[in-house]
Tab-separated table of C-alpha atoms and ligand atoms in Angstrom:
chain	number	residue	atom	x	y	z
F	5	MET	CA	-52.757	20.779	-40.756
F	6	ALA	CA	-50.969	23.568	-40.950
F	7	ILE	CA	-49.573	25.713	-38.143
F	8	GLN	CA	-52.003	28.953	-37.894
F	9	VAL	CA	-50.344	31.955	-38.331
F	10	LYS	CA	-51.778	35.038	-36.573
F	11	THR	CA	-52.045	38.563	-37.587
F	12	LEU	CA	-51.172	41.579	-35.212
F	13	ASP	CA	-55.005	42.132	-34.920
F	14	GLN	CA	-55.812	38.502	-33.786
F	15	LEU	CA	-52.754	38.688	-31.329
F	16	LYS	CA	-54.601	41.388	-30.010
F	17	THR	CA	-57.758	39.493	-29.239
F	18	MET	CA	-55.611	36.820	-28.073
F	19	ARG	CA	-53.791	39.171	-25.446
F	20	ARG	CA	-57.127	39.765	-24.296
F	21	ALA	CA	-58.073	36.287	-23.777
F	22	GLY	CA	-54.513	35.695	-21.887
F	23	LEU	CA	-55.429	38.917	-19.594
F	24	VAL	CA	-58.500	36.966	-18.580
F	25	VAL	CA	-56.546	33.838	-18.053
F	26	ALA	CA	-53.977	35.842	-15.901
F	27	GLU	CA	-56.654	37.365	-13.782
F	28	ILE	CA	-58.187	33.595	-13.244
F	29	HIS	CA	-54.565	32.895	-11.828
F	30	LYS	CA	-54.543	36.166	-9.740
F	31	ALA	CA	-57.824	35.396	-8.100
F	32	ILE	CA	-57.219	31.816	-7.693
F	33	ARG	CA	-53.600	32.606	-6.355
F	34	GLU	CA	-54.978	35.041	-3.684
F	35	ALA	CA	-57.815	32.909	-2.449
F	36	ILE	CA	-56.197	29.369	-2.118
F	37	LYS	CA	-55.632	28.138	1.576
F	38	PRO	CA	-55.961	25.010	3.210
F	39	GLY	CA	-59.387	23.675	4.272
F	40	MET	CA	-60.860	24.953	0.852
F	41	THR	CA	-62.246	22.376	-1.532
F	42	THR	CA	-60.805	22.135	-5.221
F	43	SER	CA	-64.332	22.997	-6.344
F	44	ALA	CA	-64.316	25.939	-4.633
F	45	LEU	CA	-61.237	27.085	-6.778
F	46	ASP	CA	-63.148	26.407	-9.818
F	47	THR	CA	-66.164	28.605	-8.457
F	48	ILE	CA	-63.856	31.227	-8.456
F	49	ALA	CA	-62.587	30.772	-11.897
F	50	GLU	CA	-66.245	30.851	-13.299
F	51	ALA	CA	-67.064	33.889	-11.423
F	52	VAL	CA	-63.517	35.834	-13.269
F	53	ILE	CA	-64.455	34.272	-16.738
F	54	LYS	CA	-68.329	35.511	-16.460
F	55	ARG	CA	-67.170	38.951	-15.155
F	56	HIS	CA	-64.498	39.480	-18.144
F	57	GLY	CA	-67.365	38.329	-20.906
F	58	ALA	CA	-65.117	35.481	-21.703
F	59	THR	CA	-66.437	31.633	-21.801
F	60	SER	CA	-64.546	28.492	-20.827
F	61	ASN	CA	-62.539	26.322	-23.393
F	62	PHE	CA	-62.147	23.726	-20.617
F	63	LYS	CA	-65.633	22.932	-19.780
F	64	GLY	CA	-67.007	20.582	-22.065
F	65	TYR	CA	-63.557	19.833	-23.729
F	66	HIS	CA	-64.142	16.367	-24.870
F	67	GLY	CA	-66.538	16.127	-21.703
F	68	PHE	CA	-64.500	17.863	-19.219
F	69	PRO	CA	-66.990	18.970	-16.351
F	70	ALA	CA	-65.361	22.196	-15.097
F	71	THR	CA	-63.613	25.576	-15.763
F	72	ILE	CA	-59.937	24.563	-14.117
F	73	CYS	CA	-58.117	21.579	-14.176
F	74	VAL	CA	-56.931	21.449	-10.482
F	75	SER	CA	-54.093	18.475	-9.668
F	76	VAL	CA	-52.985	17.765	-6.086
F	77	ASN	CA	-49.611	16.209	-5.030
F	78	ASP	CA	-49.090	12.945	-6.978
F	79	GLU	CA	-51.883	14.387	-9.506
F	80	ILE	CA	-49.756	16.276	-12.059
F	81	VAL	CA	-52.441	17.479	-15.008
F	82	HIS	CA	-56.129	17.061	-15.906
F	83	GLY	CA	-57.624	16.574	-12.262
F	84	ILE	CA	-61.330	17.028	-11.985
F	85	PRO	CA	-62.290	19.769	-8.919
F	86	GLY	CA	-64.282	18.402	-6.336
F	87	ASP	CA	-65.065	17.777	-2.882
F	88	ARG	CA	-60.961	17.028	-2.325
F	89	VAL	CA	-59.846	19.399	0.759
F	90	ILE	CA	-56.771	21.534	0.177
F	91	ASN	CA	-54.212	20.605	3.046
F	92	ASP	CA	-51.206	22.362	4.734
F	93	GLY	CA	-48.240	21.120	2.654
F	94	ASP	CA	-49.991	20.221	-0.439
F	95	VAL	CA	-48.778	21.164	-4.019
F	96	VAL	CA	-51.697	22.057	-6.292
F	97	SER	CA	-51.407	22.620	-9.816
F	98	VAL	CA	-54.212	24.901	-11.663
F	99	ASP	CA	-54.710	24.676	-15.250
F	100	CYS	CA	-57.272	26.958	-16.995
F	101	GLY	CA	-58.150	29.096	-20.099
F	102	ALA	CA	-60.362	31.461	-21.440
F	103	ILE	CA	-61.842	32.360	-25.092
F	104	ILE	CA	-62.613	35.671	-26.076
F	105	ASP	CA	-64.485	36.648	-29.637
F	106	GLY	CA	-63.349	33.104	-30.457
F	107	TRP	CA	-59.406	33.256	-29.509
F	108	HIS	CA	-58.176	31.157	-26.673
F	109	GLY	CA	-55.767	31.444	-23.683
F	110	ASP	CA	-54.422	28.669	-21.671
F	111	ALA	CA	-51.917	28.894	-18.853
F	112	ALA	CA	-51.185	26.782	-15.536
F	113	PHE	CA	-49.123	27.272	-12.118
F	114	SER	CA	-48.202	25.217	-9.260
F	115	ILE	CA	-48.436	26.441	-5.618
F	116	GLY	CA	-47.202	25.327	-2.246
F	117	ILE	CA	-49.884	25.319	0.443
F	118	GLY	CA	-48.731	26.622	3.790
F	119	THR	CA	-45.690	24.915	4.929
F	120	ILE	CA	-43.760	23.357	1.825
F	121	ASP	CA	-41.183	20.911	1.900
F	122	PRO	CA	-38.008	22.634	0.276
F	123	GLU	CA	-37.818	19.774	-1.934
F	124	ASP	CA	-41.369	20.089	-3.254
F	125	GLN	CA	-40.258	23.906	-3.438
F	126	LYS	CA	-37.482	23.037	-5.691
F	127	LEU	CA	-39.752	20.974	-7.832
F	128	MET	CA	-41.794	23.908	-8.560
F	129	ASP	CA	-39.195	26.386	-9.078
F	130	VAL	CA	-37.530	23.863	-11.192
F	131	CYS	CA	-40.638	23.347	-13.473
F	132	GLU	CA	-41.417	27.235	-13.493
F	133	GLU	CA	-38.070	28.037	-14.660
F	134	SER	CA	-37.706	25.350	-17.271
F	135	MET	CA	-40.985	27.087	-19.002
F	136	TRP	CA	-39.311	30.338	-19.392
F	137	ARG	CA	-35.988	28.794	-20.340
F	138	GLY	CA	-38.242	27.226	-23.053
F	139	ILE	CA	-40.164	30.298	-23.672
F	140	ALA	CA	-36.840	32.351	-24.169
F	141	ALA	CA	-35.186	29.403	-26.624
F	142	GLY	CA	-38.449	29.579	-28.580
F	143	LYS	CA	-37.422	32.779	-30.192
F	144	ASN	CA	-38.088	34.043	-33.844
F	145	GLY	CA	-35.952	32.098	-36.324
F	146	ALA	CA	-35.650	29.296	-33.834
F	147	LYS	CA	-36.419	25.608	-34.565
F	148	LEU	CA	-39.385	24.086	-32.563
F	149	SER	CA	-37.385	21.373	-30.893
F	150	ASP	CA	-35.096	24.198	-29.489
F	151	ILE	CA	-37.869	24.637	-26.969
F	152	GLY	CA	-38.202	21.242	-25.670
F	153	TYR	CA	-34.038	20.737	-25.569
F	154	ALA	CA	-33.851	24.035	-23.382
F	155	ILE	CA	-36.561	22.536	-21.111
F	156	GLU	CA	-34.872	19.078	-20.505
F	157	GLN	CA	-31.273	20.473	-20.404
F	158	TYR	CA	-32.285	23.145	-17.594
F	159	THR	CA	-34.509	20.339	-15.751
F	160	ASN	CA	-31.770	17.734	-15.891
F	161	SER	CA	-29.191	20.207	-14.526
F	162	GLN	CA	-31.212	20.940	-11.581
F	163	GLY	CA	-31.585	17.325	-10.175
F	164	LYS	CA	-33.091	13.788	-10.835
F	165	TYR	CA	-36.779	14.773	-12.204
F	166	GLY	CA	-39.110	12.787	-14.542
F	167	ILE	CA	-40.368	14.676	-17.581
F	168	LEU	CA	-43.662	13.568	-18.536
F	169	GLN	CA	-43.162	12.146	-22.211
F	170	GLU	CA	-47.050	11.536	-23.377
F	171	TYR	CA	-48.112	15.307	-22.677
F	172	GLY	CA	-46.619	18.457	-23.822
F	173	GLY	CA	-47.383	21.954	-25.049
F	174	HIS	CA	-49.340	23.056	-28.424
F	175	GLY	CA	-50.024	25.621	-30.787
F	176	ILE	CA	-53.199	27.530	-29.793
F	177	GLY	CA	-55.382	30.056	-31.248
F	178	THR	CA	-58.770	29.463	-32.857
F	179	GLU	CA	-58.870	26.491	-30.806
F	180	MET	CA	-57.039	25.584	-27.611
F	181	HIS	CA	-55.129	22.746	-29.035
F	182	GLN	CA	-53.665	23.167	-32.597
F	183	GLU	CA	-50.259	22.075	-34.198
F	184	PRO	CA	-47.614	21.880	-33.599
F	185	HIS	CA	-47.256	19.450	-30.510
F	186	VAL	CA	-44.577	20.843	-28.340
F	187	LEU	CA	-42.184	18.123	-26.755
F	188	ASN	CA	-40.682	19.086	-23.577
F	189	PHE	CA	-37.490	17.126	-24.231
F	190	GLY	CA	-35.264	16.229	-27.339
F	191	LYS	CA	-32.492	17.223	-29.468
F	192	ALA	CA	-32.159	20.968	-30.923
F	193	GLY	CA	-32.344	22.208	-34.289
F	194	ASN	CA	-35.538	20.071	-35.451
F	195	GLY	CA	-38.957	20.852	-36.822
F	196	PRO	CA	-40.612	23.666	-38.345
F	197	GLU	CA	-38.793	27.180	-37.941
F	198	ILE	CA	-40.366	29.655	-35.619
F	199	ILE	CA	-41.643	32.419	-37.382
F	200	PRO	CA	-43.684	35.755	-36.504
F	201	GLY	CA	-47.397	34.944	-36.003
F	202	PHE	CA	-46.477	31.454	-34.411
F	203	VAL	CA	-48.491	31.295	-30.874
F	204	LEU	CA	-47.561	28.364	-28.500
F	205	ALA	CA	-48.338	27.153	-25.259
F	206	ILE	CA	-45.444	25.757	-23.438
F	207	GLU	CA	-46.038	23.578	-20.516
F	208	PRO	CA	-43.482	21.343	-18.666
F	209	MET	CA	-44.938	18.846	-16.357
F	210	ILE	CA	-42.326	17.076	-14.136
F	211	THR	CA	-42.224	14.975	-11.093
F	212	ARG	CA	-39.595	14.178	-8.041
F	213	GLY	CA	-39.562	10.550	-9.315
F	214	SER	CA	-40.348	8.845	-12.520
F	215	ALA	CA	-41.967	10.110	-15.554
F	216	ARG	CA	-44.249	7.261	-16.405
F	217	THR	CA	-48.213	8.257	-15.437
F	218	LYS	CA	-51.113	6.575	-15.117
F	219	VAL	CA	-54.982	7.962	-15.470
F	220	LEU	CA	-57.373	7.332	-13.116
F	221	ALA	CA	-60.505	5.719	-13.199
F	222	ASP	CA	-62.471	9.289	-13.802
F	223	ASP	CA	-60.562	8.917	-17.228
F	224	TRP	CA	-58.852	12.639	-16.794
F	225	THR	CA	-56.504	12.861	-13.867
F	226	VAL	CA	-52.981	11.857	-14.690
F	227	VAL	CA	-50.950	10.679	-11.764
F	228	SER	CA	-47.274	9.726	-11.447
F	229	ALA	CA	-46.965	5.925	-11.575
F	230	ASP	CA	-44.568	6.046	-8.461
F	231	LYS	CA	-46.940	8.284	-6.223
F	232	SER	CA	-44.252	11.049	-6.652
F	233	ARG	CA	-45.388	14.878	-6.470
F	234	GLY	CA	-45.655	16.882	-9.492
F	235	SER	CA	-45.509	20.322	-10.954
F	236	HIS	CA	-46.934	22.079	-13.894
F	237	PHE	CA	-46.281	25.443	-15.206
F	238	GLU	CA	-47.848	26.769	-18.652
F	239	HIS	CA	-47.872	30.270	-20.321
F	240	THR	CA	-49.343	31.246	-24.241
F	241	TYR	CA	-46.520	33.163	-25.992
F	242	ALA	CA	-46.652	34.643	-29.371
F	243	ILE	CA	-44.071	36.289	-31.585
F	244	LEU	CA	-45.094	39.191	-32.724
F	245	PRO	CA	-44.621	40.827	-36.336
F	246	ASP	CA	-41.379	42.714	-35.104
F	247	GLY	CA	-39.769	39.363	-34.287
F	248	LYS	CA	-40.192	39.556	-30.636
F	249	PRO	CA	-41.942	37.465	-27.979
F	250	PHE	CA	-44.650	38.341	-25.942
F	251	VAL	CA	-46.191	36.162	-23.237
F	252	LEU	CA	-50.037	36.507	-23.822
F	253	THR	CA	-51.170	35.081	-20.461
F	254	SER	CA	-48.889	37.240	-18.358
F	255	PHE	CA	-49.743	40.630	-17.264
F	256	ASP	CA	-46.418	42.079	-17.893
F	257	GLY	CA	-46.185	40.082	-21.247
F	258	GLY	CA	-43.141	37.878	-19.754
F	259	LYS	CA	-41.160	41.197	-19.461
F	260	ALA	CA	-39.320	40.629	-16.263
F	261	GLU	CA	-38.831	37.112	-16.467
F	262	LEU	CA	-37.562	37.155	-19.669
F	263	ALA	CA	-35.320	40.088	-19.283
F	264	ARG	CA	-33.483	37.865	-16.798
F	265	LEU	CA	-32.624	35.494	-19.883
F	266	GLY	CA	-31.659	38.426	-21.736
F	267	VAL	CA	-34.980	38.390	-24.171
F	268	VAL	CA	-36.416	41.208	-24.893
F	269	VAL	CA	-40.337	41.012	-25.522
F	270	SER	CA	-42.327	43.122	-27.989
F	271	ASP	CA	-44.044	46.494	-27.583
F	272	LEU	CA	-46.315	46.046	-29.964
F	273	LEU	CA	-49.303	44.342	-27.618
T	316	LIG	MG1	-53.192	24.388	-20.054
T	317	LIG	MG1	-52.263	23.787	-22.840
């Protein structure tokens, strides 16, 4: 399947979907605390989606039963909200999306609860920064594999982390998961050229140990094989017609984080 190239008008609608995702993240970040169940976070996400007249792209996705994925500690991605209680010291990863007028947004973050092991905090910081490095590398005219190269190089420069191999980023538009698949590792200079109208979800997933994973008996939850803790960050970004990027799922379009890396975001949205 060809990569879907979006028009400026379509990107404007995707920005609306992205802002709903940003609002969900904000609401969950503000509410999350020890003693809460993971299903209480799901309820918050549902309310935000409803308030904005959006729909969830997670609920019902291949039978997924909830609005968010919530993955705790050695769970890395695709955890199902439920009765699990969030504790002090946990690392919680939340992934969610929203649809507006048929266009999708998708983003994830990890957060430490209460008093955090400094190594867990570093895990999350490295994962998040690798995502920004990946987005910065995925500029107009770059090759797709430049993104994974940047993610892997940065992650490996920070210590011994396992970069998940079986899961990666993706194109996104009128469906949540589109071509191309975006690896979080690999050599630079390969794959399609990134051009205006591309929209990609960049989502590194790393652990403090092995990159090997298992899927739990619920058929969804991905855990590290060695029980090491994991982190997951994701943003959806676009290349605008002016050739500049814009992070659709970030309130400021990624302006502040990308400026640190010498990248200027578009002002077309
Ligand atoms: Mg996601
Ligand atoms: Mg995604």
